[in-house]
PDB file of C-alpha atoms in Angstrom:
ATOM      1  CA  MET A 615     -84.434  58.463  37.304  1.00 49.00           C
ATOM      2  CA  PRO A 616     -84.547  55.028  38.884  1.00 52.00           C
ATOM      3  CA  PRO A 617     -85.202  55.053  42.655  1.00 52.00           C
ATOM      4  CA  ARG A 618     -82.088  55.503  44.581  1.00 58.00           C
ATOM      5  CA  GLN A 619     -80.724  52.329  46.325  1.00 65.00           C
ATOM      6  CA  ARG A 620     -78.781  52.311  49.547  1.00 78.00           C
ATOM      7  CA  LEU A 621     -75.508  50.553  48.853  1.00 78.00           C
ATOM      8  CA  THR A 622     -72.149  50.249  50.414  1.00 90.00           C
ATOM      9  CA  PRO A 623     -69.500  52.469  48.879  1.00 89.00           C
ATOM     10  CA  ALA A 624     -67.780  49.402  47.286  1.00 93.00           C
ATOM     11  CA  ASP A 625     -71.239  48.238  45.706  1.00 94.00           C
ATOM     12  CA  ARG A 626     -72.043  51.730  44.636  1.00 95.00           C
ATOM     13  CA  ARG A 627     -68.537  52.074  42.882  1.00 96.00           C
ATOM     14  CA  ALA A 628     -69.257  48.597  40.977  1.00 96.00           C
ATOM     15  CA  GLN A 629     -72.699  49.834  40.065  1.00 96.00           C
ATOM     16  CA  LEU A 630     -71.330  53.118  38.652  1.00 97.00           C
ATOM     17  CA  LEU A 631     -68.601  51.153  36.660  1.00 97.00           C
ATOM     18  CA  THR A 632     -71.274  48.748  35.161  1.00 97.00           C
ATOM     19  CA  VAL A 633     -73.391  51.817  34.082  1.00 98.00           C
ATOM     20  CA  GLY A 634     -70.353  53.541  32.830  1.00 98.00           C
ATOM     21  CA  ALA A 635     -68.993  50.474  30.879  1.00 97.00           C
ATOM     22  CA  ARG A 636     -72.353  50.164  29.207  1.00 97.00           C
ATOM     23  CA  LEU A 637     -72.547  53.851  28.181  1.00 98.00           C
ATOM     24  CA  PHE A 638     -69.083  53.854  27.005  1.00 98.00           C
ATOM     25  CA  ALA A 639     -69.738  50.691  24.674  1.00 97.00           C
ATOM     26  CA  GLU A 640     -72.930  52.140  23.391  1.00 96.00           C
ATOM     27  CA  ARG A 641     -71.638  55.637  22.620  1.00 97.00           C
ATOM     28  CA  PRO A 642     -68.523  57.584  21.292  1.00 97.00           C
ATOM     29  CA  TYR A 643     -66.411  59.045  24.179  1.00 97.00           C
ATOM     30  CA  ALA A 644     -67.523  62.457  23.485  1.00 97.00           C
ATOM     31  CA  ASP A 645     -71.119  61.605  23.791  1.00 98.00           C
ATOM     32  CA  VAL A 646     -71.169  59.917  27.143  1.00 98.00           C
ATOM     33  CA  LEU A 647     -72.160  62.610  29.823  1.00 98.00           C
ATOM     34  CA  MET A 648     -71.572  62.322  33.641  1.00 98.00           C
ATOM     35  CA  GLU A 649     -75.091  63.411  34.165  1.00 97.00           C
ATOM     36  CA  ASP A 650     -76.249  60.586  31.960  1.00 97.00           C
ATOM     37  CA  VAL A 651     -74.241  58.166  34.118  1.00 98.00           C
ATOM     38  CA  ALA A 652     -75.888  59.518  37.327  1.00 97.00           C
ATOM     39  CA  GLU A 653     -79.215  59.404  35.961  1.00 97.00           C
ATOM     40  CA  GLN A 654     -78.985  55.808  34.924  1.00 96.00           C
ATOM     41  CA  ALA A 655     -77.394  54.737  38.091  1.00 95.00           C
ATOM     42  CA  GLY A 656     -80.114  56.597  40.089  1.00 94.00           C
ATOM     43  CA  VAL A 657     -77.626  58.778  41.895  1.00 95.00           C
ATOM     44  CA  SER A 658     -76.962  62.561  42.156  1.00 95.00           C
ATOM     45  CA  ARG A 659     -74.182  63.913  40.096  1.00 96.00           C
ATOM     46  CA  ALA A 660     -72.427  64.927  43.512  1.00 96.00           C
ATOM     47  CA  LEU A 661     -72.317  61.409  44.564  1.00 96.00           C
ATOM     48  CA  LEU A 662     -71.101  60.230  41.152  1.00 97.00           C
ATOM     49  CA  TYR A 663     -68.265  62.688  41.433  1.00 97.00           C
ATOM     50  CA  ARG A 664     -67.401  61.679  44.818  1.00 97.00           C
ATOM     51  CA  HIS A 665     -66.480  58.233  43.382  1.00 97.00           C
ATOM     52  CA  PHE A 666     -65.112  59.440  39.967  1.00 98.00           C
ATOM     53  CA  PRO A 667     -64.009  63.136  39.858  1.00 97.00           C
ATOM     54  CA  SER A 668     -64.248  63.315  36.015  1.00 98.00           C
ATOM     55  CA  LYS A 669     -65.326  61.508  32.997  1.00 98.00           C
ATOM     56  CA  HIS A 670     -61.650  60.567  32.333  1.00 98.00           C
ATOM     57  CA  ALA A 671     -61.329  59.006  35.724  1.00 98.00           C
ATOM     58  CA  LEU A 672     -64.563  56.985  35.184  1.00 98.00           C
ATOM     59  CA  PHE A 673     -63.324  55.637  31.753  1.00 98.00           C
ATOM     60  CA  ALA A 674     -59.776  54.909  33.090  1.00 98.00           C
ATOM     61  CA  ALA A 675     -61.552  52.794  35.853  1.00 98.00           C
ATOM     62  CA  VAL A 676     -63.795  51.164  33.199  1.00 98.00           C
ATOM     63  CA  TYR A 677     -60.865  50.200  31.111  1.00 97.00           C
ATOM     64  CA  GLN A 678     -58.709  48.924  33.970  1.00 97.00           C
ATOM     65  CA  GLN A 679     -61.625  46.590  35.024  1.00 97.00           C
ATOM     66  CA  ALA A 680     -61.907  45.313  31.446  1.00 96.00           C
ATOM     67  CA  ALA A 681     -58.055  44.784  31.162  1.00 96.00           C
ATOM     68  CA  ASP A 682     -58.179  42.768  34.452  1.00 96.00           C
ATOM     69  CA  ARG A 683     -61.191  40.602  33.223  1.00 95.00           C
ATOM     70  CA  LEU A 684     -59.427  39.901  29.729  1.00 95.00           C
ATOM     71  CA  LEU A 685     -56.384  38.811  31.527  1.00 94.00           C
ATOM     72  CA  ALA A 686     -58.459  36.611  33.891  1.00 94.00           C
ATOM     73  CA  GLU A 687     -60.199  34.967  30.786  1.00 93.00           C
ATOM     74  CA  THR A 688     -57.194  34.642  28.867  1.00 91.00           C
ATOM     75  CA  ARG A 689     -55.615  31.164  29.906  1.00 85.00           C
ATOM     76  CA  PHE A 690     -52.378  29.891  28.563  1.00 85.00           C
ATOM     77  CA  ASP A 691     -52.197  25.917  29.120  1.00 85.00           C
ATOM     78  CA  PRO A 692     -48.866  24.410  28.250  1.00 80.00           C
ATOM     79  CA  SER A 693     -50.483  21.203  27.482  1.00 85.00           C
ATOM     80  CA  ARG A 694     -52.041  22.746  24.348  1.00 87.00           C
ATOM     81  CA  SER A 695     -50.173  23.859  21.208  1.00 88.00           C
ATOM     82  CA  LEU A 696     -49.335  27.518  21.132  1.00 89.00           C
ATOM     83  CA  ALA A 697     -51.509  27.890  18.185  1.00 92.00           C
ATOM     84  CA  GLU A 698     -54.544  26.694  20.232  1.00 92.00           C
ATOM     85  CA  GLN A 699     -53.633  29.005  23.035  1.00 92.00           C
ATOM     86  CA  LEU A 700     -53.339  32.004  20.692  1.00 94.00           C
ATOM     87  CA  VAL A 701     -56.613  31.343  19.034  1.00 95.00           C
ATOM     88  CA  GLN A 702     -58.263  31.270  22.502  1.00 94.00           C
ATOM     89  CA  GLY A 703     -56.598  34.380  23.687  1.00 94.00           C
ATOM     90  CA  MET A 704     -57.585  36.189  20.413  1.00 96.00           C
ATOM     91  CA  ASP A 705     -61.112  35.125  20.767  1.00 96.00           C
ATOM     92  CA  VAL A 706     -61.462  36.477  24.270  1.00 95.00           C
ATOM     93  CA  HIS A 707     -60.011  39.797  23.216  1.00 96.00           C
ATOM     94  CA  LEU A 708     -62.098  40.018  19.954  1.00 97.00           C
ATOM     95  CA  ASP A 709     -65.341  39.301  21.906  1.00 96.00           C
ATOM     96  CA  TYR A 710     -64.594  42.387  24.099  1.00 96.00           C
ATOM     97  CA  PHE A 711     -63.426  44.539  21.103  1.00 96.00           C
ATOM     98  CA  VAL A 712     -66.640  43.834  19.052  1.00 96.00           C
ATOM     99  CA  ALA A 713     -68.875  44.225  21.957  1.00 95.00           C
ATOM    100  CA  ASN A 714     -67.156  47.401  23.324  1.00 96.00           C
ATOM    101  CA  ARG A 715     -66.154  49.092  20.029  1.00 97.00           C
ATOM    102  CA  ASN A 716     -66.542  52.558  21.185  1.00 97.00           C
ATOM    103  CA  ALA A 717     -64.660  52.089  24.306  1.00 97.00           C
ATOM    104  CA  VAL A 718     -61.762  50.409  22.522  1.00 97.00           C
ATOM    105  CA  LEU A 719     -61.598  53.175  19.781  1.00 97.00           C
ATOM    106  CA  ALA A 720     -61.833  55.716  22.572  1.00 97.00           C
ATOM    107  CA  ALA A 721     -58.759  54.222  24.402  1.00 97.00           C
ATOM    108  CA  ASN A 722     -56.828  53.775  21.159  1.00 96.00           C
ATOM    109  CA  ARG A 723     -57.757  57.036  19.264  1.00 95.00           C
ATOM    110  CA  VAL A 724     -59.569  59.674  21.410  1.00 95.00           C
ATOM    111  CA  LEU A 725     -57.182  59.102  24.237  1.00 96.00           C
ATOM    112  CA  ALA A 726     -54.135  58.083  22.408  1.00 91.00           C
ATOM    113  CA  GLY A 727     -51.072  59.169  24.328  1.00 91.00           C
ATOM    114  CA  ASP A 728     -52.954  59.660  27.533  1.00 97.00           C
ATOM    115  CA  PRO A 729     -50.490  58.398  30.280  1.00 97.00           C
ATOM    116  CA  VAL A 730     -53.305  56.740  32.510  1.00 98.00           C
ATOM    117  CA  ILE A 731     -54.861  54.815  29.656  1.00 97.00           C
ATOM    118  CA  GLN A 732     -51.385  53.981  27.946  1.00 96.00           C
ATOM    119  CA  THR A 733     -50.241  52.650  31.346  1.00 97.00           C
ATOM    120  CA  ILE A 734     -53.301  50.202  31.528  1.00 97.00           C
ATOM    121  CA  MET A 735     -52.754  49.014  28.078  1.00 96.00           C
ATOM    122  CA  THR A 736     -48.836  48.675  28.518  1.00 96.00           C
ATOM    123  CA  ASN A 737     -49.473  46.675  31.756  1.00 97.00           C
ATOM    124  CA  GLU A 738     -52.008  44.307  30.095  1.00 96.00           C
ATOM    125  CA  LEU A 739     -49.660  43.655  27.136  1.00 95.00           C
ATOM    126  CA  ASP A 740     -46.713  43.153  29.571  1.00 96.00           C
ATOM    127  CA  ALA A 741     -48.701  40.634  31.481  1.00 96.00           C
ATOM    128  CA  LEU A 742     -49.805  38.775  28.347  1.00 95.00           C
ATOM    129  CA  ARG A 743     -46.218  38.575  27.171  1.00 95.00           C
ATOM    130  CA  THR A 744     -44.889  37.291  30.615  1.00 94.00           C
ATOM    131  CA  ARG A 745     -47.621  34.649  30.403  1.00 93.00           C
ATOM    132  CA  LEU A 746     -46.743  33.389  26.929  1.00 92.00           C
ATOM    133  CA  LEU A 747     -43.001  33.261  27.766  1.00 91.00           C
ATOM    134  CA  ALA A 748     -43.967  31.028  30.731  1.00 89.00           C
ATOM    135  CA  VAL A 749     -45.402  28.422  28.375  1.00 87.00           C
ATOM    136  CA  LEU A 750     -43.228  28.596  25.353  1.00 88.00           C
ATOM    137  CA  PRO A 751     -40.488  25.882  24.745  1.00 85.00           C
ATOM    138  CA  LEU A 752     -37.324  27.966  24.969  1.00 85.00           C
ATOM    139  CA  ALA A 753     -34.003  26.497  24.497  1.00 76.00           C
ATOM    140  CA  ASP A 754     -31.964  29.091  26.900  1.00 84.00           C
ATOM    141  CA  ASP A 755     -32.059  32.730  28.333  1.00 84.00           C
ATOM    142  CA  GLY A 756     -30.861  33.960  25.072  1.00 85.00           C
ATOM    143  CA  ALA A 757     -33.910  32.368  23.253  1.00 90.00           C
ATOM    144  CA  ARG A 758     -36.131  33.804  25.879  1.00 92.00           C
ATOM    145  CA  GLU A 759     -34.874  37.420  25.274  1.00 93.00           C
ATOM    146  CA  ALA A 760     -35.396  37.109  21.415  1.00 94.00           C
ATOM    147  CA  VAL A 761     -38.807  35.595  21.926  1.00 95.00           C
ATOM    148  CA  SER A 762     -39.704  38.223  24.362  1.00 96.00           C
ATOM    149  CA  GLY A 763     -38.820  40.969  21.771  1.00 96.00           C
ATOM    150  CA  VAL A 764     -40.857  39.218  19.057  1.00 96.00           C
ATOM    151  CA  LEU A 765     -43.819  38.988  21.383  1.00 96.00           C
ATOM    152  CA  LYS A 766     -43.714  42.614  22.386  1.00 96.00           C
ATOM    153  CA  SER A 767     -43.670  43.793  18.815  1.00 97.00           C
ATOM    154  CA  TRP A 768     -46.551  41.199  17.893  1.00 97.00           C
ATOM    155  CA  LEU A 769     -48.762  42.369  20.714  1.00 96.00           C
ATOM    156  CA  VAL A 770     -48.449  45.981  19.301  1.00 95.00           C
ATOM    157  CA  PHE A 771     -49.160  44.772  15.839  1.00 97.00           C
ATOM    158  CA  VAL A 772     -52.234  43.076  16.924  1.00 97.00           C
ATOM    159  CA  GLN A 773     -53.441  46.103  18.875  1.00 96.00           C
ATOM    160  CA  VAL A 774     -52.975  48.403  15.751  1.00 96.00           C
ATOM    161  CA  LEU A 775     -54.493  45.865  13.426  1.00 97.00           C
ATOM    162  CA  CYS A 776     -57.519  45.235  15.526  1.00 97.00           C
ATOM    163  CA  VAL A 777     -58.226  48.963  16.249  1.00 97.00           C
ATOM    164  CA  ASP A 778     -58.012  49.515  12.382  1.00 97.00           C
ATOM    165  CA  TRP A 779     -60.363  46.741  11.867  1.00 98.00           C
ATOM    166  CA  LEU A 780     -62.941  48.074  14.111  1.00 97.00           C
ATOM    167  CA  THR A 781     -62.750  51.398  12.213  1.00 96.00           C
ATOM    168  CA  ARG A 782     -63.246  49.604   8.821  1.00 95.00           C
ATOM    169  CA  GLU A 783     -63.900  45.888   8.705  1.00 95.00           C
ATOM    170  CA  THR A 784     -61.779  44.964   5.616  1.00 94.00           C
ATOM    171  CA  CYS A 785     -61.994  41.136   6.396  1.00 97.00           C
ATOM    172  CA  THR A 786     -63.905  38.791   8.599  1.00 97.00           C
ATOM    173  CA  ARG A 787     -63.343  38.449  12.215  1.00 97.00           C
ATOM    174  CA  THR A 788     -61.948  34.732  11.665  1.00 97.00           C
ATOM    175  CA  GLU A 789     -59.714  36.212   9.070  1.00 98.00           C
ATOM    176  CA  LEU A 790     -58.431  38.718  11.366  1.00 98.00           C
ATOM    177  CA  ARG A 791     -57.938  36.236  14.124  1.00 98.00           C
ATOM    178  CA  ASP A 792     -56.167  33.882  11.748  1.00 97.00           C
ATOM    179  CA  VAL A 793     -53.786  36.672  10.437  1.00 98.00           C
ATOM    180  CA  CYS A 794     -52.865  37.528  14.147  1.00 98.00           C
ATOM    181  CA  VAL A 795     -52.229  33.847  15.076  1.00 97.00           C
ATOM    182  CA  GLY A 796     -50.391  33.116  11.945  1.00 97.00           C
ATOM    183  CA  ALA A 797     -48.044  36.280  12.327  1.00 97.00           C
ATOM    184  CA  ALA A 798     -47.010  35.099  15.737  1.00 96.00           C
ATOM    185  CA  LEU A 799     -46.490  31.411  14.700  1.00 95.00           C
ATOM    186  CA  GLY A 800     -44.473  32.503  11.709  1.00 95.00           C
ATOM    187  CA  ALA A 801     -42.187  34.945  13.659  1.00 95.00           C
ATOM    188  CA  LEU A 802     -41.685  32.625  16.714  1.00 94.00           C
ATOM    189  CA  ARG A 803     -41.124  29.318  15.034  1.00 92.00           C
ATOM    190  CA  PRO A 804     -37.342  29.698  14.137  1.00 91.00           C
ATOM    191  CA  LEU A 805     -36.851  30.602  18.010  1.00 91.00           C
ATOM    192  CA  LEU A 806     -38.585  27.724  19.555  1.00 89.00           C
ATOM    193  CA  THR A 807     -37.422  24.155  20.426  1.00 85.00           C
ATOM    194  CA  GLU A 808     -40.764  22.620  19.317  1.00 84.00           C
ATOM    195  CA  ASP A 809     -43.088  23.284  16.529  1.00 81.00           C
ATOM    196  CA  PRO A 810     -45.670  25.883  17.803  1.00 81.00           C
ATOM    197  CA  ASP A 811     -48.419  24.376  15.675  1.00 79.00           C
ATOM    198  CA  PRO A 812     -47.770  20.627  15.028  1.00 76.00           C
ATOM    199  CA  GLY A 813     -51.060  20.097  13.385  1.00 68.00           C
ATOM    200  CA  ARG A 814     -49.973  22.142  10.373  1.00 61.00           C
ATOM    201  CA  HIS A 815     -46.835  21.985   8.197  1.00 48.00           C
ATOM    202  CA  PRO A 816     -44.919  25.383   7.417  1.00 46.00           C
TER     203      PRO A 816
END
């Protein structure tokens, strides 16, 4: 066990989240043991459990932190085309998915239906949809409602497709990204007042 460091409660929590995130990325959910987290963090199990009363609680905190970071790194700039913005957003998320395959599969497969994890996912998807709606050229409130519905379905489609791809890579990462972006552009084009990808022709 590494020598124990005296840290503030906030710094200790951050350290435990870092160790937990690494282990959940490296191993399947079932193979991550709380005693391993404590050992690698250089703390007692009692101290770990004071911060996180269960493995589920630690994983939920790790996943919430990841969702917050993904949202912070996904920037939608109305001066750029929708296609460019979607490519940037997909690249950010795919970077995380590839680097944290086990954690993503745990959230979407092992813990599928778990209310805490599902709430984190739903909140992230809702935040992404709200941000996209804010930068899209919409004619009126009616168009906004229609586009919102399309985006909600598209985000779920992307989630399912990416999780399947992590399980079995049937195409390249670039092809996966382009399929997801192309699906959004094709579905949204009839509802927007401007071409979402002026560099290409339908």
